[in-house]
Amino acid sequence: MEVIVPFSTDRPKSRLSGVLDPDERAAFARAMLRDVLDAVAAADGDPRVLATGPVGADLPCPVDVDERPLTPAVNAALDARVGGDGDGDPDPVAVVMADLALATPDALRELFAAGREADIAIAPGRGGGTNAFVAADPAFRVDYHGASYLDHRRIAADAGLSVDVVDSNRLATDVDEPADLAELLIHDEADDGESRAARWLRDAGFGLDATDGRVGVVRE
Amino acid sequence: MEVIVPFSTDRPKSRLSGVLDPDERAAFARAMLRDVLDAVAAADGDPRVLATGPVGADLPCPVDVDERPLTPAVNAALDARVGGDGDGDPDPVAVVMADLALATPDALRELFAAGREADIAIAPGRGGGTNAFVAADPAFRVDYHGASYLDHRRIAADAGLSVDVVDSNRLATDVDEPADLAELLIHDEADDGESRAARWLRDAGFGLDATDGRVGVVRE
């Protein structure tokens, strides 16, 4: 299955600006992207980065550049693949966000399998986002503004499309805010992981901090 | 499978004190508890509440009272069930937190099934918690302080127990903090749900707020 991985090269991960400077954010975002691409490939997906500009890294897959915002860029990519002007039913295509640094091949396999059965498979993100989906129907359009998970459910329902929701903590965890960094370190430690993004964080001096309530991070 | 649901009756949900007063927090906590008990029963579990005091609600299952903190109370409950003084292998027992208001029967069925295969099945929570687990071995002990998910993985590894990690966003989402309330409303709306806890929130004037970044809640 072709898997589009959107990646923003201008001001990536701005909500981490309180803990990482711009160059660090760019490097950390690229580390997460590489982890996602590896997980997609390990789940037998064919990754393809959809970037807003040159990524500045040697990636193991093709890169398409589309300078537009996320919503029109993804809709154009969907149009090109499942737009309905080919012969027969189009193959489903997946869209997986580049900051799903916890994504495992197992979780992605479940997503891809769900997307072969239902018209639309969606992995909701924390806070109402749409972290990953699979679509094969030209009637499905994305709108990433606001609570996109609810909007995408409505768009699918209005078009009469069947929806399967993939219940995965790994896919629900997009790394956007400082608290999310703890998730990366926790799961990497628990699984004796080899995540590039977690290694990047540790090399930058981040560690877990359990001094109050939910575990967070501190930087040396 | 017997399913123990620990429930604190003294100062429940104190981290919601910024948005709910003490009586509201108690009522909301009971609504979540009822949702969890319903989901457990729908997943063919036999729920049993382990409360620190009288719950003050008519519950559809037995209630044991143990005034001690969570860790010794749960360890005593495990001892009584899988303590190893019976004949043959003990049946596995599950422990599911009372604030997993998003828990679905499907997610719990997956947990219970994993706990019949591995020595220990764990559903990690956001921030390093242990939101639910299944154990059948007396060598497994709980320690809910700090990053308990990591501690429980270590305790299991040290005892030579096999561990299956259940990757579920539903089970990873314990409702502790104001931002978590949004998760309840989002998923209830998406699924045309009938969650008591979500209905309680809406009746109390809470609604979704998508004005910046991740979707949160506002109260009228």
CSV table of C-alpha atoms in Angstrom, one decimal:
chain,number,residue,atom,x,y,z
A,1,MET,CA,0.0,0.0,0.0
A,2,GLU,CA,1.3,3.4,-0.9
A,3,VAL,CA,1.7,5.5,2.3
A,4,ILE,CA,1.9,9.3,2.1
A,5,VAL,CA,3.8,10.9,4.9
A,6,PRO,CA,3.2,14.7,5.0
A,7,PHE,CA,6.1,16.6,6.4
A,8,SER,CA,6.4,20.3,7.1
A,9,THR,CA,9.9,21.8,6.5
A,10,ASP,CA,9.0,25.4,7.5
A,11,ARG,CA,8.8,25.9,11.2
A,12,PRO,CA,8.3,22.2,12.1
A,13,LYS,CA,7.1,21.4,15.6
A,14,SER,CA,6.6,25.0,16.7
A,15,ARG,CA,4.7,23.9,19.8
A,16,LEU,CA,8.0,22.5,21.1
A,17,SER,CA,9.6,26.0,20.9
A,18,GLY,CA,9.6,26.2,24.7
A,19,VAL,CA,12.1,23.3,25.0
A,20,LEU,CA,13.9,23.1,21.6
A,21,ASP,CA,15.4,25.8,19.4
A,22,PRO,CA,14.6,26.0,15.7
A,23,ASP,CA,17.6,23.9,14.5
A,24,GLU,CA,16.8,21.3,17.2
A,25,ARG,CA,13.2,21.2,16.3
A,26,ALA,CA,14.1,20.6,12.6
A,27,ALA,CA,16.6,17.8,13.6
A,28,PHE,CA,14.1,16.2,16.0
A,29,ALA,CA,11.3,16.3,13.4
A,30,ARG,CA,13.6,14.6,10.8
A,31,ALA,CA,14.5,11.9,13.4
A,32,MET,CA,10.8,11.2,13.9
A,33,LEU,CA,10.2,11.2,10.2
A,34,ARG,CA,12.8,8.6,9.7
A,35,ASP,CA,11.3,6.4,12.5
A,36,VAL,CA,7.9,6.7,10.8
A,37,LEU,CA,9.3,5.8,7.4
A,38,ASP,CA,11.0,2.7,8.9
A,39,ALA,CA,7.9,1.6,10.6
A,40,VAL,CA,5.8,2.0,7.4
A,41,ALA,CA,8.4,0.0,5.5
A,42,ALA,CA,8.5,-2.7,8.2
A,43,ALA,CA,4.7,-2.9,7.9
A,44,ASP,CA,5.0,-3.6,4.1
A,45,GLY,CA,3.9,-0.1,3.2
A,46,ASP,CA,5.5,1.9,0.4
A,47,PRO,CA,6.3,5.3,2.0
A,48,ARG,CA,6.4,8.5,0.0
A,49,VAL,CA,7.1,11.8,1.8
A,50,LEU,CA,4.9,14.8,0.9
A,51,ALA,CA,7.0,17.8,2.0
A,52,THR,CA,6.5,21.5,1.9
A,53,GLY,CA,10.1,22.0,0.8
A,54,PRO,CA,13.5,20.2,0.6
A,55,VAL,CA,13.8,17.9,3.6
A,56,GLY,CA,17.5,18.3,4.0
A,57,ALA,CA,18.1,14.6,4.8
A,58,ASP,CA,18.9,11.5,2.9
A,59,LEU,CA,15.6,9.6,3.0
A,60,PRO,CA,15.0,6.0,2.0
A,61,CYS,CA,12.0,6.8,-0.2
A,62,PRO,CA,10.7,9.3,-2.8
A,63,VAL,CA,9.9,12.8,-1.8
A,64,ASP,CA,7.3,15.0,-3.4
A,65,VAL,CA,7.3,18.7,-2.7
A,66,ASP,CA,4.0,20.6,-2.5
A,67,GLU,CA,4.3,24.0,-0.9
A,68,ARG,CA,0.6,24.3,-0.1
A,69,PRO,CA,-0.8,23.8,3.4
A,70,LEU,CA,-1.6,20.3,4.6
A,71,THR,CA,-5.2,20.1,3.6
A,72,PRO,CA,-5.0,21.0,-0.1
A,73,ALA,CA,-1.7,19.1,-0.4
A,74,VAL,CA,-3.2,15.9,0.9
A,75,ASN,CA,-6.4,16.3,-1.1
A,76,ALA,CA,-4.3,16.8,-4.2
A,77,ALA,CA,-2.3,13.6,-3.4
A,78,LEU,CA,-5.6,11.7,-2.8
A,79,ASP,CA,-7.0,13.0,-6.1
A,80,ALA,CA,-4.0,11.8,-8.0
A,81,ARG,CA,-4.3,8.3,-6.6
A,82,VAL,CA,-8.0,7.6,-6.0
A,83,GLY,CA,-9.5,10.4,-8.0
A,84,GLY,CA,-11.6,8.0,-10.0
A,85,ASP,CA,-10.4,8.6,-13.6
A,86,GLY,CA,-8.6,5.2,-13.8
A,87,ASP,CA,-10.0,1.8,-14.6
A,88,GLY,CA,-11.7,-0.2,-11.9
A,89,ASP,CA,-11.6,0.5,-8.1
A,90,PRO,CA,-8.5,2.4,-7.0
A,91,ASP,CA,-6.1,0.9,-4.6
A,92,PRO,CA,-6.4,2.3,-1.1
A,93,VAL,CA,-3.8,4.9,-0.1
A,94,ALA,CA,-2.7,5.7,3.4
A,95,VAL,CA,-1.7,9.0,4.9
A,96,VAL,CA,0.4,8.8,8.1
A,97,MET,CA,1.6,11.8,9.9
A,98,ALA,CA,5.4,12.3,10.3
A,99,ASP,CA,5.3,12.9,14.0
A,100,LEU,CA,3.9,9.5,15.0
A,101,ALA,CA,7.2,8.6,16.5
A,102,LEU,CA,5.7,5.8,18.5
A,103,ALA,CA,4.1,4.1,15.5
A,104,THR,CA,4.9,0.4,15.4
A,105,PRO,CA,4.8,-1.9,12.4
A,106,ASP,CA,2.0,-3.9,14.2
A,107,ALA,CA,-0.1,-0.8,14.7
A,108,LEU,CA,0.4,0.3,11.0
A,109,ARG,CA,-0.4,-3.2,9.8
A,110,GLU,CA,-3.7,-3.0,11.7
A,111,LEU,CA,-4.5,0.3,10.1
A,112,PHE,CA,-3.7,-0.9,6.6
A,113,ALA,CA,-5.7,-4.1,7.1
A,114,ALA,CA,-8.7,-2.0,8.3
A,115,GLY,CA,-8.4,0.2,5.3
A,116,ARG,CA,-8.6,-2.8,3.0
A,117,GLU,CA,-11.9,-3.8,4.6
A,118,ALA,CA,-13.7,-0.5,5.2
A,119,ASP,CA,-14.1,2.4,2.8
A,120,ILE,CA,-12.2,4.5,5.3
A,121,ALA,CA,-10.0,3.5,8.3
A,122,ILE,CA,-9.0,6.3,10.7
A,123,ALA,CA,-6.6,6.3,13.6
A,124,PRO,CA,-7.7,9.3,15.7
A,125,GLY,CA,-5.1,11.4,17.5
A,126,ARG,CA,-5.2,12.8,21.0
A,127,GLY,CA,-7.2,16.1,21.0
A,128,GLY,CA,-9.4,15.2,18.1
A,129,GLY,CA,-6.8,15.0,15.3
A,130,THR,CA,-6.5,12.5,12.5
A,131,ASN,CA,-3.2,10.9,12.8
A,132,ALA,CA,-3.5,8.4,10.1
A,133,PHE,CA,-6.1,7.1,7.7
A,134,VAL,CA,-6.6,4.9,4.7
A,135,ALA,CA,-9.0,5.8,1.9
A,136,ALA,CA,-9.9,4.3,-1.5
A,137,ASP,CA,-12.9,6.5,-2.4
A,138,PRO,CA,-12.8,9.8,-4.2
A,139,ALA,CA,-15.7,11.1,-2.1
A,140,PHE,CA,-13.4,11.3,0.9
A,141,ARG,CA,-11.7,14.7,1.4
A,142,VAL,CA,-9.6,15.8,4.2
A,143,ASP,CA,-10.0,19.0,6.3
A,144,TYR,CA,-7.3,19.1,9.0
A,145,HIS,CA,-8.5,22.3,10.7
A,146,GLY,CA,-9.9,21.9,14.2
A,147,ALA,CA,-11.3,18.6,15.4
A,148,SER,CA,-10.5,16.9,12.2
A,149,TYR,CA,-11.3,13.4,13.5
A,150,LEU,CA,-15.0,14.5,14.0
A,151,ASP,CA,-15.0,16.3,10.6
A,152,HIS,CA,-13.6,13.3,8.8
A,153,ARG,CA,-16.2,11.0,10.4
A,154,ARG,CA,-18.9,13.4,9.2
A,155,ILE,CA,-17.4,13.7,5.7
A,156,ALA,CA,-17.3,9.9,5.5
A,157,ALA,CA,-20.9,9.5,6.9
A,158,ASP,CA,-22.2,12.2,4.5
A,159,ALA,CA,-20.7,10.3,1.6
A,160,GLY,CA,-22.2,7.0,2.7
A,161,LEU,CA,-18.7,5.5,3.3
A,162,SER,CA,-18.1,2.8,5.9
A,163,VAL,CA,-15.6,3.7,8.6
A,164,ASP,CA,-13.4,1.6,10.8
A,165,VAL,CA,-11.7,3.3,13.7
A,166,VAL,CA,-8.3,1.9,14.7
A,167,ASP,CA,-7.9,2.0,18.4
A,168,SER,CA,-4.1,2.4,18.9
A,169,ASN,CA,-2.3,4.4,21.5
A,170,ARG,CA,0.8,4.2,19.3
A,171,LEU,CA,-1.0,5.9,16.4
A,172,ALA,CA,-3.0,8.3,18.7
A,173,THR,CA,0.2,9.8,20.1
A,174,ASP,CA,1.5,12.5,17.8
A,175,VAL,CA,4.5,14.3,19.3
A,176,ASP,CA,3.6,17.9,19.4
A,177,GLU,CA,4.0,19.3,22.9
A,178,PRO,CA,6.6,18.9,25.6
A,179,ALA,CA,4.5,16.4,27.5
A,180,ASP,CA,4.5,14.1,24.4
A,181,LEU,CA,8.3,13.8,24.6
A,182,ALA,CA,7.8,11.7,27.8
A,183,GLU,CA,5.7,9.2,25.8
A,184,LEU,CA,8.6,8.7,23.4
A,185,LEU,CA,11.1,8.1,26.2
A,186,ILE,CA,8.8,5.9,28.2
A,187,HIS,CA,7.9,3.5,25.4
A,188,ASP,CA,11.4,3.4,24.1
A,189,GLU,CA,12.7,2.5,27.5
A,190,ALA,CA,10.0,-0.1,28.1
A,191,ASP,CA,10.6,-1.9,24.8
A,192,ASP,CA,14.4,-1.5,24.8
A,193,GLY,CA,13.7,0.5,21.7
A,194,GLU,CA,16.0,1.8,19.0
A,195,SER,CA,14.0,4.8,18.1
A,196,ARG,CA,16.0,7.6,16.4
A,197,ALA,CA,13.8,10.2,18.0
A,198,ALA,CA,14.2,8.9,21.5
A,199,ARG,CA,17.9,8.6,21.0
A,200,TRP,CA,18.0,12.2,19.7
A,201,LEU,CA,16.2,13.3,22.8
A,202,ARG,CA,18.5,11.5,25.2
A,203,ASP,CA,21.5,12.8,23.3
A,204,ALA,CA,20.1,16.3,23.8
A,205,GLY,CA,19.9,15.8,27.5
A,206,PHE,CA,16.2,14.9,28.0
A,207,GLY,CA,15.2,12.4,30.6
A,208,LEU,CA,12.0,11.3,32.4
A,209,ASP,CA,10.8,13.3,35.4
A,210,ALA,CA,8.3,11.6,37.7
A,211,THR,CA,8.3,14.2,40.5
A,212,ASP,CA,4.6,15.0,40.1
A,213,GLY,CA,1.6,13.2,38.7
A,214,ARG,CA,2.0,12.1,35.1
A,215,VAL,CA,5.6,11.6,34.1
A,216,GLY,CA,7.1,14.4,32.1
A,217,VAL,CA,10.6,15.3,30.9
A,218,VAL,CA,13.5,17.4,32.1
A,219,ARG,CA,16.5,18.6,30.2
A,220,GLU,CA,19.9,18.5,31.8
B,1,MET,CA,-12.7,-13.2,34.2
B,2,GLU,CA,-12.9,-11.4,37.5
B,3,VAL,CA,-12.1,-7.7,37.0
B,4,ILE,CA,-11.2,-5.5,40.0
B,5,VAL,CA,-12.0,-1.9,39.5
B,6,PRO,CA,-10.2,0.3,42.2
B,7,PHE,CA,-12.1,3.4,43.1
B,8,SER,CA,-11.1,6.2,45.4
B,9,THR,CA,-14.0,7.8,47.4
B,10,ASP,CA,-11.8,10.3,49.2
B,11,ARG,CA,-10.9,13.4,47.1
B,12,PRO,CA,-11.5,11.6,43.8
B,13,LYS,CA,-10.2,13.4,40.7
B,14,SER,CA,-8.4,16.1,42.5
B,15,ARG,CA,-6.5,17.1,39.4
B,16,LEU,CA,-9.9,18.3,38.0
B,17,SER,CA,-10.2,20.8,40.9
B,18,GLY,CA,-9.6,23.7,38.6
B,19,VAL,CA,-12.8,22.9,36.6
B,20,LEU,CA,-15.1,20.9,39.0
B,21,ASP,CA,-16.0,21.5,42.6
B,22,PRO,CA,-15.7,18.5,45.1
B,23,ASP,CA,-19.3,17.4,44.8
B,24,GLU,CA,-19.1,17.6,41.0
B,25,ARG,CA,-15.8,15.6,41.0
B,26,ALA,CA,-17.5,12.9,43.1
B,27,ALA,CA,-20.5,12.7,40.8
B,28,PHE,CA,-18.4,12.7,37.6
B,29,ALA,CA,-16.1,10.0,39.1
B,30,ARG,CA,-19.1,7.8,39.8
B,31,ALA,CA,-20.4,8.4,36.2
B,32,MET,CA,-17.1,7.2,34.8
B,33,LEU,CA,-17.1,4.2,37.2
B,34,ARG,CA,-20.5,3.2,36.0
B,35,ASP,CA,-19.3,3.4,32.4
B,36,VAL,CA,-16.3,1.3,33.1
B,37,LEU,CA,-18.4,-1.4,34.9
B,38,ASP,CA,-20.8,-1.5,32.0
B,39,ALA,CA,-17.9,-1.9,29.5
B,40,VAL,CA,-16.4,-4.7,31.6
B,41,ALA,CA,-19.7,-6.6,31.8
B,42,ALA,CA,-20.2,-6.1,28.1
B,43,ALA,CA,-16.8,-7.7,27.5
B,44,ASP,CA,-17.9,-10.7,29.6
B,45,GLY,CA,-15.9,-9.7,32.6
B,46,ASP,CA,-17.2,-10.0,36.2
B,47,PRO,CA,-16.6,-6.6,37.7
B,48,ARG,CA,-15.9,-6.1,41.4
B,49,VAL,CA,-15.3,-2.6,42.8
B,50,LEU,CA,-12.4,-2.2,45.3
B,51,ALA,CA,-13.3,1.1,47.0
B,52,THR,CA,-11.5,3.1,49.7
B,53,GLY,CA,-15.0,3.7,51.4
B,54,PRO,CA,-18.7,3.6,50.7
B,55,VAL,CA,-19.3,4.6,47.0
B,56,GLY,CA,-22.6,6.3,47.6
B,57,ALA,CA,-24.2,4.9,44.5
B,58,ASP,CA,-26.2,1.8,43.6
B,59,LEU,CA,-23.7,-0.3,41.6
B,60,PRO,CA,-24.5,-3.4,39.5
B,61,CYS,CA,-21.7,-5.4,41.1
B,62,PRO,CA,-20.1,-6.3,44.5
B,63,VAL,CA,-18.1,-3.7,46.3
B,64,ASP,CA,-15.2,-4.5,48.6
B,65,VAL,CA,-13.9,-1.7,50.9
B,66,ASP,CA,-10.2,-1.4,51.6
B,67,GLU,CA,-9.1,1.9,53.1
B,68,ARG,CA,-5.4,1.5,52.2
B,69,PRO,CA,-3.8,3.3,49.3
B,70,LEU,CA,-4.0,1.8,45.8
B,71,THR,CA,-0.8,-0.2,45.8
B,72,PRO,CA,-1.3,-2.3,49.0
B,73,ALA,CA,-5.0,-2.7,48.3
B,74,VAL,CA,-4.5,-4.0,44.8
B,75,ASN,CA,-1.6,-6.3,46.0
B,76,ALA,CA,-3.9,-7.7,48.7
B,77,ALA,CA,-6.6,-8.3,46.2
B,78,LEU,CA,-4.1,-10.1,43.9
B,79,ASP,CA,-2.8,-12.2,46.8
B,80,ALA,CA,-6.3,-13.3,47.7
B,81,ARG,CA,-6.9,-14.5,44.1
B,82,VAL,CA,-3.6,-15.6,42.6
B,83,GLY,CA,-1.6,-16.0,45.8
B,84,GLY,CA,-0.7,-19.5,45.0
B,85,ASP,CA,-2.2,-21.4,48.0
B,86,GLY,CA,-4.9,-22.9,45.9
B,87,ASP,CA,-4.8,-26.1,43.7
B,88,GLY,CA,-3.4,-25.8,40.2
B,89,ASP,CA,-2.9,-22.6,38.2
B,90,PRO,CA,-4.9,-19.7,39.4
B,91,ASP,CA,-7.4,-18.0,37.0
B,92,PRO,CA,-6.1,-14.7,35.7
B,93,VAL,CA,-7.5,-11.6,37.3
B,94,ALA,CA,-7.8,-8.2,35.7
B,95,VAL,CA,-7.4,-4.8,37.4
B,96,VAL,CA,-9.0,-1.9,35.4
B,97,MET,CA,-8.9,1.7,36.6
B,98,ALA,CA,-12.3,3.4,37.3
B,99,ASP,CA,-11.4,6.5,35.2
B,100,LEU,CA,-11.0,4.7,31.9
B,101,ALA,CA,-14.2,6.3,30.7
B,102,LEU,CA,-13.4,5.7,27.1
B,103,ALA,CA,-12.9,1.9,27.6
B,104,THR,CA,-14.9,-0.1,25.1
B,105,PRO,CA,-15.9,-3.7,25.3
B,106,ASP,CA,-13.7,-4.5,22.3
B,107,ALA,CA,-10.6,-2.9,23.9
B,108,LEU,CA,-11.3,-4.8,27.2
B,109,ARG,CA,-11.8,-8.1,25.3
B,110,GLU,CA,-8.4,-7.6,23.7
B,111,LEU,CA,-6.9,-7.0,27.1
B,112,PHE,CA,-8.6,-10.1,28.6
B,113,ALA,CA,-7.5,-12.3,25.7
B,114,ALA,CA,-3.9,-11.1,26.0
B,115,GLY,CA,-4.0,-11.9,29.7
B,116,ARG,CA,-5.0,-15.5,28.9
B,117,GLU,CA,-2.0,-15.9,26.6
B,118,ALA,CA,0.8,-14.1,28.3
B,119,ASP,CA,1.7,-14.2,32.1
B,120,ILE,CA,1.0,-10.5,32.3
B,121,ALA,CA,-1.0,-8.2,29.9
B,122,ILE,CA,-0.6,-4.5,30.4
B,123,ALA,CA,-2.4,-1.5,28.9
B,124,PRO,CA,-0.1,1.4,29.5
B,125,GLY,CA,-1.6,4.8,30.2
B,126,ARG,CA,-0.6,8.2,29.0
B,127,GLY,CA,2.3,9.5,31.1
B,128,GLY,CA,3.7,6.2,32.1
B,129,GLY,CA,0.8,4.9,34.1
B,130,THR,CA,-0.7,1.4,34.2
B,131,ASN,CA,-4.3,1.8,33.3
B,132,ALA,CA,-5.2,-1.9,33.2
B,133,PHE,CA,-3.6,-5.3,33.5
B,134,VAL,CA,-4.2,-9.0,33.7
B,135,ALA,CA,-2.1,-11.3,35.9
B,136,ALA,CA,-2.2,-14.9,36.9
B,137,ASP,CA,1.1,-15.2,38.6
B,138,PRO,CA,1.8,-14.6,42.3
B,139,ALA,CA,5.2,-13.2,41.5
B,140,PHE,CA,3.7,-10.1,40.0
B,141,ARG,CA,3.2,-7.2,42.4
B,142,VAL,CA,2.0,-3.7,41.6
B,143,ASP,CA,3.7,-0.4,42.5
B,144,TYR,CA,1.6,2.5,41.2
B,145,HIS,CA,4.0,5.2,42.3
B,146,GLY,CA,5.7,7.2,39.5
B,147,ALA,CA,6.1,5.6,36.0
B,148,SER,CA,4.3,2.5,37.0
B,149,TYR,CA,4.2,1.1,33.5
B,150,LEU,CA,8.0,1.0,33.5
B,151,ASP,CA,8.1,-0.4,37.0
B,152,HIS,CA,5.6,-3.1,36.1
B,153,ARG,CA,7.5,-4.1,33.0
B,154,ARG,CA,10.7,-4.5,35.2
B,155,ILE,CA,8.8,-6.4,37.9
B,156,ALA,CA,7.5,-8.8,35.3
B,157,ALA,CA,10.9,-9.1,33.6
B,158,ASP,CA,12.7,-9.7,36.9
B,159,ALA,CA,10.2,-12.5,37.7
B,160,GLY,CA,10.7,-14.1,34.3
B,161,LEU,CA,7.1,-13.5,33.3
B,162,SER,CA,6.0,-13.0,29.7
B,163,VAL,CA,4.4,-9.6,29.0
B,164,ASP,CA,2.0,-8.6,26.3
B,165,VAL,CA,1.4,-4.9,25.9
B,166,VAL,CA,-2.1,-3.9,24.7
B,167,ASP,CA,-1.9,-1.0,22.3
B,168,SER,CA,-5.2,0.8,22.9
B,169,ASN,CA,-5.9,4.5,22.9
B,170,ARG,CA,-9.2,3.8,24.7
B,171,LEU,CA,-7.4,2.1,27.5
B,172,ALA,CA,-4.5,4.5,27.5
B,173,THR,CA,-6.8,7.4,28.2
B,174,ASP,CA,-7.4,7.8,31.9
B,175,VAL,CA,-9.5,10.9,32.6
B,176,ASP,CA,-7.4,12.9,35.1
B,177,GLU,CA,-6.9,16.4,33.9
B,178,PRO,CA,-9.0,19.0,32.2
B,179,ALA,CA,-7.6,18.2,28.7
B,180,ASP,CA,-8.8,14.6,29.1
B,181,LEU,CA,-12.4,15.8,29.3
B,182,ALA,CA,-12.1,16.7,25.6
B,183,GLU,CA,-11.2,13.1,24.7
B,184,LEU,CA,-14.5,12.0,26.4
B,185,LEU,CA,-16.6,14.5,24.5
B,186,ILE,CA,-14.8,13.9,21.1
B,187,HIS,CA,-15.2,10.1,21.1
B,188,ASP,CA,-18.7,10.2,22.5
B,189,GLU,CA,-19.7,12.5,19.7
B,190,ALA,CA,-17.9,10.6,17.0
B,191,ASP,CA,-19.6,7.3,18.0
B,192,ASP,CA,-23.0,8.7,18.8
B,193,GLY,CA,-22.2,7.4,22.3
B,194,GLU,CA,-24.2,6.9,25.3
B,195,SER,CA,-21.5,7.5,27.9
B,196,ARG,CA,-22.8,8.5,31.3
B,197,ALA,CA,-19.6,10.5,31.9
B,198,ALA,CA,-19.9,12.4,28.6
B,199,ARG,CA,-23.6,13.1,29.3
B,200,TRP,CA,-22.7,14.3,32.8
B,201,LEU,CA,-20.1,16.7,31.3
B,202,ARG,CA,-22.6,18.1,28.7
B,203,ASP,CA,-25.3,18.5,31.4
B,204,ALA,CA,-22.7,20.4,33.5
B,205,GLY,CA,-22.2,22.8,30.6
B,206,PHE,CA,-19.0,21.5,29.0
B,207,GLY,CA,-18.4,21.6,25.3
B,208,LEU,CA,-15.5,21.2,22.9
B,209,ASP,CA,-13.3,24.2,22.1
B,210,ALA,CA,-11.2,24.1,19.0
B,211,THR,CA,-9.9,27.7,19.1
B,212,ASP,CA,-6.2,26.7,19.4
B,213,GLY,CA,-4.2,23.6,18.6
B,214,ARG,CA,-5.5,20.5,20.1
B,215,VAL,CA,-9.2,20.6,21.0
B,216,GLY,CA,-10.0,21.3,24.6
B,217,VAL,CA,-13.1,22.0,26.6
B,218,VAL,CA,-15.0,25.1,27.7
B,219,ARG,CA,-17.7,25.4,30.3
B,220,GLU,CA,-20.7,27.6,29.7
